CSV table of C-alpha atoms in Angstrom, one decimal:
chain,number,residue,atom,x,y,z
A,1,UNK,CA,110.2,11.3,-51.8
A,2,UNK,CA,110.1,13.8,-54.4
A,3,UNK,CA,106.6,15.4,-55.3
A,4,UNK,CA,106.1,14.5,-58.9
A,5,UNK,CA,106.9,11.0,-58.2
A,6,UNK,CA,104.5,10.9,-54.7
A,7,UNK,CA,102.1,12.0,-57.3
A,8,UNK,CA,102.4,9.3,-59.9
A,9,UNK,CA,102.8,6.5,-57.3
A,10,UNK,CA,99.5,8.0,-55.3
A,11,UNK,CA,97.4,8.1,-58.2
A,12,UNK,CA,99.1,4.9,-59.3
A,13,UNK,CA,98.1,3.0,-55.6
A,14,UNK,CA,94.4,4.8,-56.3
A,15,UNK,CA,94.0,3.9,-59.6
A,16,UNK,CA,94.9,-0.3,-59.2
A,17,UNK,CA,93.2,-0.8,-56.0
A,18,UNK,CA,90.3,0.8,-57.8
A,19,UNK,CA,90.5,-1.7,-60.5
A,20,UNK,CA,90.6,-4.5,-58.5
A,21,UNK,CA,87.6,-4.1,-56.2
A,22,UNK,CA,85.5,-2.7,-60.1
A,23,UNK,CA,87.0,-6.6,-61.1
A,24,UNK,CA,85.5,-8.0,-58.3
A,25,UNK,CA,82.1,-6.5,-58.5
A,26,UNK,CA,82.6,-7.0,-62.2
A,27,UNK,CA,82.5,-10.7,-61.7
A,28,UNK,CA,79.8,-11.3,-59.3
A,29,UNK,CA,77.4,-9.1,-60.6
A,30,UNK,CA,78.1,-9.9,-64.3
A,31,UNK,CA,76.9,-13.7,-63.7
A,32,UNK,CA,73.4,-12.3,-62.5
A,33,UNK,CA,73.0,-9.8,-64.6
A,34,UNK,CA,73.5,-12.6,-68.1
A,35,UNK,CA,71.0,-14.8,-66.1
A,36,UNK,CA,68.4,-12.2,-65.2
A,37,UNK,CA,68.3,-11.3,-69.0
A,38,UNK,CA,67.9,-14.8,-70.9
A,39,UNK,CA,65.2,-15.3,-67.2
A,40,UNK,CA,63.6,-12.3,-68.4
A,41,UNK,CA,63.8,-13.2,-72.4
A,42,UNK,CA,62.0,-16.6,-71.6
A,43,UNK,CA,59.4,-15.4,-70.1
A,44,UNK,CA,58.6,-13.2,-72.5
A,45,UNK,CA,58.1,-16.0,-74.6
A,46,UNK,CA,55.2,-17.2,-72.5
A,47,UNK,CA,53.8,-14.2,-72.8
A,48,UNK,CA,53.6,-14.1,-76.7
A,49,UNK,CA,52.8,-17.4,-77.1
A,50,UNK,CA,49.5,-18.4,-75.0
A,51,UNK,CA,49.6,-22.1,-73.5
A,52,UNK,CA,53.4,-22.7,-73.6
A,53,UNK,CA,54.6,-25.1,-70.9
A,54,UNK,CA,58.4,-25.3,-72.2
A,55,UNK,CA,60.7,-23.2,-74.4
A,56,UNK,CA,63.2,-24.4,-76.4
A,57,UNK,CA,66.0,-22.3,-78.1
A,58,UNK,CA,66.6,-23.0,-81.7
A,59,UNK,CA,69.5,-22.0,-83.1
A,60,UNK,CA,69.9,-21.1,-86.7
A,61,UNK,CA,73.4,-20.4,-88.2
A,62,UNK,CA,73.3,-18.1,-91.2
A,63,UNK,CA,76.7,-19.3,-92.8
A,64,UNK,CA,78.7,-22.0,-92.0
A,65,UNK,CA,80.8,-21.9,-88.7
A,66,UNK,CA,84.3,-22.4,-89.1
A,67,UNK,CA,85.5,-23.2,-85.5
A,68,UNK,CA,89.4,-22.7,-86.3
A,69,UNK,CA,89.1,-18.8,-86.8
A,70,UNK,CA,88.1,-16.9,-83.8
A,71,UNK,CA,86.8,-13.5,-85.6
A,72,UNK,CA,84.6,-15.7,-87.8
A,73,UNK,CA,83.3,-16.9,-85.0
A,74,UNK,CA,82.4,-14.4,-83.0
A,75,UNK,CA,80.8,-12.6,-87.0
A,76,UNK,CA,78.8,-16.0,-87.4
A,77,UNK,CA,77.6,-15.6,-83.7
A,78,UNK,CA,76.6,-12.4,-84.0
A,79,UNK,CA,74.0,-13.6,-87.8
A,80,UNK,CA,72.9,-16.4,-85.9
A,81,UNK,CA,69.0,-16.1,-85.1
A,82,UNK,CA,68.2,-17.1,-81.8
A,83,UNK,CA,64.4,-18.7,-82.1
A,84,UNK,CA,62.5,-19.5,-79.2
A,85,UNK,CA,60.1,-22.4,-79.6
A,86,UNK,CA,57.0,-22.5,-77.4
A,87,UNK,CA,56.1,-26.1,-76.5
A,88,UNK,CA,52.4,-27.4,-74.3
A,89,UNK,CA,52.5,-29.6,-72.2
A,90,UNK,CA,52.0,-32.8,-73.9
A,91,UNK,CA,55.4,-31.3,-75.7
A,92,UNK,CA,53.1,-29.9,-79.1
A,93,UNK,CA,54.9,-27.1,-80.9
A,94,UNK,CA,52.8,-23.9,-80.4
A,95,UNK,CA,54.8,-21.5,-82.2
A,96,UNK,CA,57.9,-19.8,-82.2
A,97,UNK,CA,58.9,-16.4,-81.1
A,98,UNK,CA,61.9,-13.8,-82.8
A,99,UNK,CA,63.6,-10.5,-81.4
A,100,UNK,CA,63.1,-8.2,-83.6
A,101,UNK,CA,65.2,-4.7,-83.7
A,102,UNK,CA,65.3,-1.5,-85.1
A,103,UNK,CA,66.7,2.5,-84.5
A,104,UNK,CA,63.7,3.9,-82.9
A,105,UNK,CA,63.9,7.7,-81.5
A,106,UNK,CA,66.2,7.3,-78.8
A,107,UNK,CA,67.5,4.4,-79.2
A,108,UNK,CA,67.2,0.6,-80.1
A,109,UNK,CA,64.2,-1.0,-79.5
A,110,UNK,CA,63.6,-4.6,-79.3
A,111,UNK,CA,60.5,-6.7,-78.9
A,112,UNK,CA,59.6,-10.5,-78.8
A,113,UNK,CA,56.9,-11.9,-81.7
A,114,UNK,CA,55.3,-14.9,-81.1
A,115,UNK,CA,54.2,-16.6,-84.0
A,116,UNK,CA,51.6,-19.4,-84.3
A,117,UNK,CA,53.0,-22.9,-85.9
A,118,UNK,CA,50.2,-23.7,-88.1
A,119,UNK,CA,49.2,-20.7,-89.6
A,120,UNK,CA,52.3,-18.7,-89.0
A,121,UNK,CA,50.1,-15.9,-87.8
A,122,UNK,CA,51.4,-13.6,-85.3
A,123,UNK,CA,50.2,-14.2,-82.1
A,124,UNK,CA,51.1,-11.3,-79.9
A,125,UNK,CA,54.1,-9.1,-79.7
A,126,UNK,CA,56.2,-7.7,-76.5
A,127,UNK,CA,58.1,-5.1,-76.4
A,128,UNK,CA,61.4,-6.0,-74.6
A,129,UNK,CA,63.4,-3.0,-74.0
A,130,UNK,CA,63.7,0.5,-75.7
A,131,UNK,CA,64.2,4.3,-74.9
A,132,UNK,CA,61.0,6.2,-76.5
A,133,UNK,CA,60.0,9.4,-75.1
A,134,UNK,CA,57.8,8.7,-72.5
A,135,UNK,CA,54.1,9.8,-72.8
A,136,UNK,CA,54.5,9.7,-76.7
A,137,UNK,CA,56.9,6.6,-78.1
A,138,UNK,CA,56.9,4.4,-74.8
A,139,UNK,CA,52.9,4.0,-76.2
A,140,UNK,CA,54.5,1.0,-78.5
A,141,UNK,CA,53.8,-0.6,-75.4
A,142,UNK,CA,50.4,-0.5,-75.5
A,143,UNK,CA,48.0,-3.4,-75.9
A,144,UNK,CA,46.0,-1.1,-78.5
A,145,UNK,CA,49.4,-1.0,-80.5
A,146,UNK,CA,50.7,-4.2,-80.3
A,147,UNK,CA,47.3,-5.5,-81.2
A,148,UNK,CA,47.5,-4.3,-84.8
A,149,UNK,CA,49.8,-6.4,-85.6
A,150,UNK,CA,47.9,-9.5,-84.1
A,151,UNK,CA,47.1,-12.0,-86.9
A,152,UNK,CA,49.4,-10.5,-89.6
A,153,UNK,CA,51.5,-13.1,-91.6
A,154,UNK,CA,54.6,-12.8,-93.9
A,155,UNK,CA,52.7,-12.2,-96.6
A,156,UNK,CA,51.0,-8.9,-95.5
A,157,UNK,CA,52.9,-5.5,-96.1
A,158,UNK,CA,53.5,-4.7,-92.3
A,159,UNK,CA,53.9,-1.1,-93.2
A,160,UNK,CA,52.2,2.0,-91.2
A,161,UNK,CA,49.9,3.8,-93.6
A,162,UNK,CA,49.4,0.8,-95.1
A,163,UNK,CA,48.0,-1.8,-92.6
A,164,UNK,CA,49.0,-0.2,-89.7
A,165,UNK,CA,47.2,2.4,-88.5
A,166,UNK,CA,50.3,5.1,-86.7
A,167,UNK,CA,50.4,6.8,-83.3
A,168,UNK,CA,49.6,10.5,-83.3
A,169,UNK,CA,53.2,12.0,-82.2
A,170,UNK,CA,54.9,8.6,-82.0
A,171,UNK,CA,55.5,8.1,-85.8
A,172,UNK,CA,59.3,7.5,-85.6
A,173,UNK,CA,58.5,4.7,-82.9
A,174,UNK,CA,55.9,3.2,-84.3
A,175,UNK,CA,57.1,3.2,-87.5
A,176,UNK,CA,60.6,1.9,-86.0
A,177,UNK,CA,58.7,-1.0,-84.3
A,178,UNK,CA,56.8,-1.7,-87.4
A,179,UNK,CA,60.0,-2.3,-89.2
A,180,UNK,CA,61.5,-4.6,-86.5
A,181,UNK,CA,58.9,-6.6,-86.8
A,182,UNK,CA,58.6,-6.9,-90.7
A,183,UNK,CA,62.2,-7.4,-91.2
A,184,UNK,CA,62.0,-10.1,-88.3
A,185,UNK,CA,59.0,-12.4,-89.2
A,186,UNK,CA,60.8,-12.6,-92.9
A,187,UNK,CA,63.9,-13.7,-91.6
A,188,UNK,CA,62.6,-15.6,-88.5
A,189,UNK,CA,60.6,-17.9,-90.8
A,190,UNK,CA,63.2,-18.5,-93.5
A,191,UNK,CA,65.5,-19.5,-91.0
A,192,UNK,CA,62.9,-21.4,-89.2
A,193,UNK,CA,61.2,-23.5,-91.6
A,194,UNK,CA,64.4,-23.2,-94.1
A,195,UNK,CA,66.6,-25.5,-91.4
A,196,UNK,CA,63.9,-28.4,-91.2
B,1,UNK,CA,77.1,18.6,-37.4
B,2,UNK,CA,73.8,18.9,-37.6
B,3,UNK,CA,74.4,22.0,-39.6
B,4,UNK,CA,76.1,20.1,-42.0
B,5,UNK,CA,73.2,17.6,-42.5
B,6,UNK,CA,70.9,20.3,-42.7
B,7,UNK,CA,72.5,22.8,-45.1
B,8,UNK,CA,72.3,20.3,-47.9
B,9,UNK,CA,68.5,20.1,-47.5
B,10,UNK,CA,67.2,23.7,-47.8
B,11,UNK,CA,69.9,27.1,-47.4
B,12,UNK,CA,72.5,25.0,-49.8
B,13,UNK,CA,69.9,22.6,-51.4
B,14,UNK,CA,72.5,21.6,-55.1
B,15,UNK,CA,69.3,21.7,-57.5
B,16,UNK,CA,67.5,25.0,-55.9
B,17,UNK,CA,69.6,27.1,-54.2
B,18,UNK,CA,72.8,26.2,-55.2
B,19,UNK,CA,71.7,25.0,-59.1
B,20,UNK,CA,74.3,22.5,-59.6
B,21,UNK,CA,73.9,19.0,-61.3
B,22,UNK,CA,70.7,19.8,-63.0
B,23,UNK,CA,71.5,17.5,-65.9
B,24,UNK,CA,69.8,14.2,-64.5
B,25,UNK,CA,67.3,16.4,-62.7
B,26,UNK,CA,65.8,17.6,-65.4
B,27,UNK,CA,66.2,14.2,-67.1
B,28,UNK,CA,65.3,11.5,-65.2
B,29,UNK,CA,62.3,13.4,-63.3
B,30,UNK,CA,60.0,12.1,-65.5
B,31,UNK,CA,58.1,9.9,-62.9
B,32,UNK,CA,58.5,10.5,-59.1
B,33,UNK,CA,60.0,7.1,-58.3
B,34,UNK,CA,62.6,7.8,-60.7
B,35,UNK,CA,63.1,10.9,-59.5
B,36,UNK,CA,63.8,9.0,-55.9
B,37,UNK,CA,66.1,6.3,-57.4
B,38,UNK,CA,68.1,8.6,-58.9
B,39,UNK,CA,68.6,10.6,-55.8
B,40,UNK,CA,69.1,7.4,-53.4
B,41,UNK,CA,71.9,6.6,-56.2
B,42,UNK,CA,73.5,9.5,-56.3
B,43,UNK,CA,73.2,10.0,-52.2
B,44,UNK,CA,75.2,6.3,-52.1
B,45,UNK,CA,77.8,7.4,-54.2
B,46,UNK,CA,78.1,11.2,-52.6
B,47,UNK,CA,78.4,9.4,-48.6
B,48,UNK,CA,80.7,6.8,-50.0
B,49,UNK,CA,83.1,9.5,-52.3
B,50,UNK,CA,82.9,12.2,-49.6
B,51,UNK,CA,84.2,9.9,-46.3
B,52,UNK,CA,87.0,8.4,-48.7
B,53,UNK,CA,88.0,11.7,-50.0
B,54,UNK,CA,88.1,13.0,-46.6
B,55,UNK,CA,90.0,10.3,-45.7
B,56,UNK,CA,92.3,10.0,-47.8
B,57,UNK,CA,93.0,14.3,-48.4
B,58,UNK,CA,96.3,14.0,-46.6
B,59,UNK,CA,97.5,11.8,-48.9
B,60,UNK,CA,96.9,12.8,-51.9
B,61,UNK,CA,99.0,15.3,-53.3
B,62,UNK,CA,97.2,18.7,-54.6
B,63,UNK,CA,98.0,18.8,-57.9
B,64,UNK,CA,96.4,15.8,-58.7
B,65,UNK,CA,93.5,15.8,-56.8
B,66,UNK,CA,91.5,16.2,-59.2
B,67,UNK,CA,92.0,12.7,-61.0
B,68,UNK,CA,92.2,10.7,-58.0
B,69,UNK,CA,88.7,12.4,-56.8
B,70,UNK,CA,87.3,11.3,-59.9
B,71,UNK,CA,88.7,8.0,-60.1
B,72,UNK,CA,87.2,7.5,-56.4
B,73,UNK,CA,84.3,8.8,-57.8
B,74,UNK,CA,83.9,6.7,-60.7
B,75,UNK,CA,84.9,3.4,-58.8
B,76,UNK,CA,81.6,4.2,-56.8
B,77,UNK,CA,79.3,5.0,-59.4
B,78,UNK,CA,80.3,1.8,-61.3
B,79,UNK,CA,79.6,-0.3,-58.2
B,80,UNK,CA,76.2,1.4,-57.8
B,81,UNK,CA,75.2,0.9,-61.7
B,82,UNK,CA,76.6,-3.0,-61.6
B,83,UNK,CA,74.5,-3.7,-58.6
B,84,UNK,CA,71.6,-2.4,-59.4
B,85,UNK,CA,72.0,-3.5,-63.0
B,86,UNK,CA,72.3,-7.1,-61.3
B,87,UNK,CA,69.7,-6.8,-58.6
B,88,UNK,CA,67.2,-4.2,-59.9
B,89,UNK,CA,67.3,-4.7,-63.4
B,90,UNK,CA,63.8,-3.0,-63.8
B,91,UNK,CA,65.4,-0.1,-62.5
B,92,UNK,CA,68.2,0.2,-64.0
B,93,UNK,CA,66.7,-0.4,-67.9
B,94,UNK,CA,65.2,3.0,-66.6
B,95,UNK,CA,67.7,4.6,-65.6
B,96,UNK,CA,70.8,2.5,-66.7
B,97,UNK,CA,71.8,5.9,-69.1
B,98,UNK,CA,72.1,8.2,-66.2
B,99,UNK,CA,73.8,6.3,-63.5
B,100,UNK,CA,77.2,6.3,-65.3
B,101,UNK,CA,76.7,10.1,-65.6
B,102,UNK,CA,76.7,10.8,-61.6
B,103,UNK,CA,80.4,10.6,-62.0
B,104,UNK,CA,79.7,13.8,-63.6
B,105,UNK,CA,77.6,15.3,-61.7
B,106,UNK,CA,78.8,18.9,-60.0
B,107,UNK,CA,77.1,17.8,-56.6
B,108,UNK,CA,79.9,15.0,-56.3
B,109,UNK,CA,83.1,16.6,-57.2
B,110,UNK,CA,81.5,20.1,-55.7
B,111,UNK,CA,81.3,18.4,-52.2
B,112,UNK,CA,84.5,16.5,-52.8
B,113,UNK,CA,86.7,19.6,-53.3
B,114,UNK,CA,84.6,22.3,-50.9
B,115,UNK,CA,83.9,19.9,-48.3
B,116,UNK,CA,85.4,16.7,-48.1
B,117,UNK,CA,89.3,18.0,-48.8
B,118,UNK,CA,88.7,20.1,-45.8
B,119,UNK,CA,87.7,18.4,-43.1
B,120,UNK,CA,87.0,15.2,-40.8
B,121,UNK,CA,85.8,11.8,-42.0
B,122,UNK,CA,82.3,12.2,-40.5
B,123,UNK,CA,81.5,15.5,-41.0
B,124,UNK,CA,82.2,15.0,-44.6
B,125,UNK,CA,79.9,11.8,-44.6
B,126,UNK,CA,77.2,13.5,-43.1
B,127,UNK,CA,77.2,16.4,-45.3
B,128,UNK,CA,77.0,14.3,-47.9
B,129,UNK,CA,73.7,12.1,-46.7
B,130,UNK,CA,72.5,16.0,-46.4
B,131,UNK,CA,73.8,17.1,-50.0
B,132,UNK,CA,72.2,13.8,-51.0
B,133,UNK,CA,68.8,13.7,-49.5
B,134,UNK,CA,68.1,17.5,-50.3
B,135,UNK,CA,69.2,15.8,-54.0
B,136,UNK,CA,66.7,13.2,-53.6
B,137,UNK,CA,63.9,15.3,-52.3
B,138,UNK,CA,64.1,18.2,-55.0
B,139,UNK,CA,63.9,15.3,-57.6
B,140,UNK,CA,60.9,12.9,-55.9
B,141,UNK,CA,59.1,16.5,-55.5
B,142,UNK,CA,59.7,17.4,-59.1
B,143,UNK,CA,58.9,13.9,-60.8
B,144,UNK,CA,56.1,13.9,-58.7
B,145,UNK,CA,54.9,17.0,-60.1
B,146,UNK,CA,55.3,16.2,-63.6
B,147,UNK,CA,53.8,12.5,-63.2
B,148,UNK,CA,51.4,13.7,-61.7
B,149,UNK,CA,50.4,16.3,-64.5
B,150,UNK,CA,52.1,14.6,-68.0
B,151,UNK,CA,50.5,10.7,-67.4
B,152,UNK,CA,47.9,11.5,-65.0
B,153,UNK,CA,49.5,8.9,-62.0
B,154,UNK,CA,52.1,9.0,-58.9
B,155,UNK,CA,54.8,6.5,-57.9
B,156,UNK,CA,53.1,4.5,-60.9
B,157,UNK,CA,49.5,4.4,-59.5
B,158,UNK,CA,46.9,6.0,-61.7
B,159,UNK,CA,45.5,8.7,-59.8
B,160,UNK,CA,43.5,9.8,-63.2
B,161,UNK,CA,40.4,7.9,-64.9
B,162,UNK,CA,41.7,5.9,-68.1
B,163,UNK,CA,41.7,8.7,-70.8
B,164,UNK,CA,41.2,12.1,-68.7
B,165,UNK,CA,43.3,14.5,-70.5
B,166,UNK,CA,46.9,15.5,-69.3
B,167,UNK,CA,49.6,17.7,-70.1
B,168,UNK,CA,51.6,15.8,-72.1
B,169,UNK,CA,54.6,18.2,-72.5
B,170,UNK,CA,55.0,17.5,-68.4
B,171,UNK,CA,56.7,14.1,-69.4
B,172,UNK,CA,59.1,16.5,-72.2
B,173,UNK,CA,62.2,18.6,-71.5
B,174,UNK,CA,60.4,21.8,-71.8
B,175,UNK,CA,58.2,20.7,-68.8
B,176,UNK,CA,61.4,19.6,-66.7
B,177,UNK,CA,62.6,23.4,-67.3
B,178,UNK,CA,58.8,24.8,-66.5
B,179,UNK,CA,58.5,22.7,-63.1
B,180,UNK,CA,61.8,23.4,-62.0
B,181,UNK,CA,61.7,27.3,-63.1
B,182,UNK,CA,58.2,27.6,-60.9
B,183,UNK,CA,59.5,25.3,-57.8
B,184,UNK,CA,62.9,27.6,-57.6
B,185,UNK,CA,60.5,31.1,-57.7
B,186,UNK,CA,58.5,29.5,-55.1
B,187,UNK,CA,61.6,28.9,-53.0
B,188,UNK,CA,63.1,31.6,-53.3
B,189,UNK,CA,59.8,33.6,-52.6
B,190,UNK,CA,59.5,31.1,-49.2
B,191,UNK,CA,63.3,32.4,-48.5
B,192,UNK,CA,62.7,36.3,-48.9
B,193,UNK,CA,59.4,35.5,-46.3
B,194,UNK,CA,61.8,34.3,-43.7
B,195,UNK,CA,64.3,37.0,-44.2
B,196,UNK,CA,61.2,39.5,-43.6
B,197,UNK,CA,59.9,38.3,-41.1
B,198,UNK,CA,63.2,37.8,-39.2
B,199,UNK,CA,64.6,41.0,-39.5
């Protein structure tokens, strides 16, 4: 065989077996890994909402969906607001609970709000995933900062400065999760109590 | 052989002596257990690549080496980060950015071209558990250090009272570069001892 065309059909041969074994692991693992992430999302929702025996997902379209075109599909999937609603045990409606995200300083972060039927109060807040610098933005975590936001409604300016105090050397993250969560009670409640 | 397994732990150790793939050493070493997944990670994917490479280094013609090390490589390191990504999830939201980045990593294609190319199956495995565990220990001992100093706590357990004052730059780049600056003086003063006292 001549060498440029050993070389082509070796890397060839490497390069699809390669692709099949990645296609296998691909498929096993990516089952799990779509489960442990709406496992992990739901019991979050626990977490933010005290007392809740059952959640129920609640999902609110913001345009029409036109089934016949694929692209507008997938757009309207991706404006659809995923609410979780937190039930007792005698099947009550606690609350309801959001993801909120925003561009922190290295990177998305996203948290859970739980948010209290009657009064529409936030209840607590979780912080779901992010990449803060650790020892200085991975503080959002903290009960002392999520707590500021506990009992804040729509109708409060959820802005640091304002009534918010800010972490000392964190002030992109905090202000970054500040935002997420402003931005998301607004439109977590109009799409909410708008679809009843 | 059991030069080969030891070589990779101290007299060729790839993040003090021989100062390759310090990228994820200086930035996952942020706590000491990641510090220790990273280098278990990296270890799998060095054993696996190595014995293939070895394997297969009749077959593949030289001038393309390269790419079909790297495609072994990154066939490895894929399985690695869709495992753990499936099984340790906790894990791997820490240190899901870096995993993909071992297919970059000098130690992996260093050993692959200097080593594995050369010679038998299991020699080339077993400098790569070597390679991989000196890895492994120069980033648990460095993590250590800077948990240990930047929050106060080791392997996730607070060592420190709630609020006792620590060096927060510890858990920042610039005290990656300090910690692993002092640890390679330190090792290289430890070397020049031996060579004293030997000769």
């Amino acid at each position: 065989m001549n060498e440029s065309l050993r070389m082509v059909v070796v890397l060839a041969i490497i390069g699809m077996v390669s692709a099949g074994i990645l296609s296998v692991v691909y498929g096993t693992t990516s089952v799990i890994i779509e489960e442990n992430a709406a496992r992990a999302l739901e019991s979050a929702v626990y977490e933010v909402l005290p007392g809740t025996a059952s959640v129920e997902i609640i999902r609110r379209q913001a345009n029409e969906l036109r089934v016949d075109d694929p692209k507008e599909m997938r757009e309207a999937e991706q404006e659809t607001t995923l609410i979780y609603q937190g039930l007792d045990a005698q099947g009550n409606v606690l609350g309801y609970a959001f993801v909120g995200e925003a561009n922190g300083y290295g990177g998305v972060i996203r948290l859970l709000v739980g948010v209290d039927e009657a009064t529409d109060q936030i209840l607590n807040v979780k912080v779901l995933s992010h990449s803060e610098t650790p020892g200085l933005g991975d503080r959002i975590e903290g009960e002392g900062f999520r707590n500021r936001f506990v009992g804040k409604t729509v109708e409060d300016p959820i802005t640091i400065g304002q009534d918010i105090d800010n972490l000392s050397g964190a002030t992109v993250s905090a202000t970054a999760a500040t935002d997420a969560i402003r931005r998301g009670l607004s439109e977590a409640l109009a799409a909410y109590r708008g679809g009843e | 052989m059991w030069k080969d397994f030891v070589r990779g732990l101290w007299a060729d150790n790839p993040t003090f002596r021989l100062n390759i793939g310090l990228c994820p050493v200086l930035a996952v070493t942020v706590s000491a257990l990641n510090g220790l997944s990273m280098g278990l990670a990296t270890t799998l994917v060095l054993i696996c690549s190595s014995a293939l490479i070895s394997l297969l280094k009749n077959l593949i013609p030289a001038k393309v080496r390269i790419p079909a090390f790297i495609i072994v490589i990154a066939t490895f390191v894929t399985i690695v980060d869709l495992v753990m990504h499936a099984y340790l999830p906790d894990l791997h939201s820490v240190l899901g950015l870096f995993i993909p980045l071992i297919v970059v990593n000098c130690i992996v294609l260093g050993r692959a071209e200097a080593f594995a190319a050369k010679h038998s199956v299991l020699r080339s495995a077993v400098d790569g558990i070597g390679m991989g565990l000196g890895f492994t220990w120069a980033l648990t001992l460095l993590g250590a250090i800077r948990e240990l100093l930047g929050s106060g706590s080791l392997f996730g357990m607070a060592l420190l009272p709630e609020g006792a004052t620590t060096l927060g730059i510890m858990s920042l780049p610039p005290g990656a570069f300090i910690t692993l600056g002092l640890l390679m003086a330190m090792m290289n003063m430890i070397t020049a001892r031996q060579k004293k006292t030997a000769s």
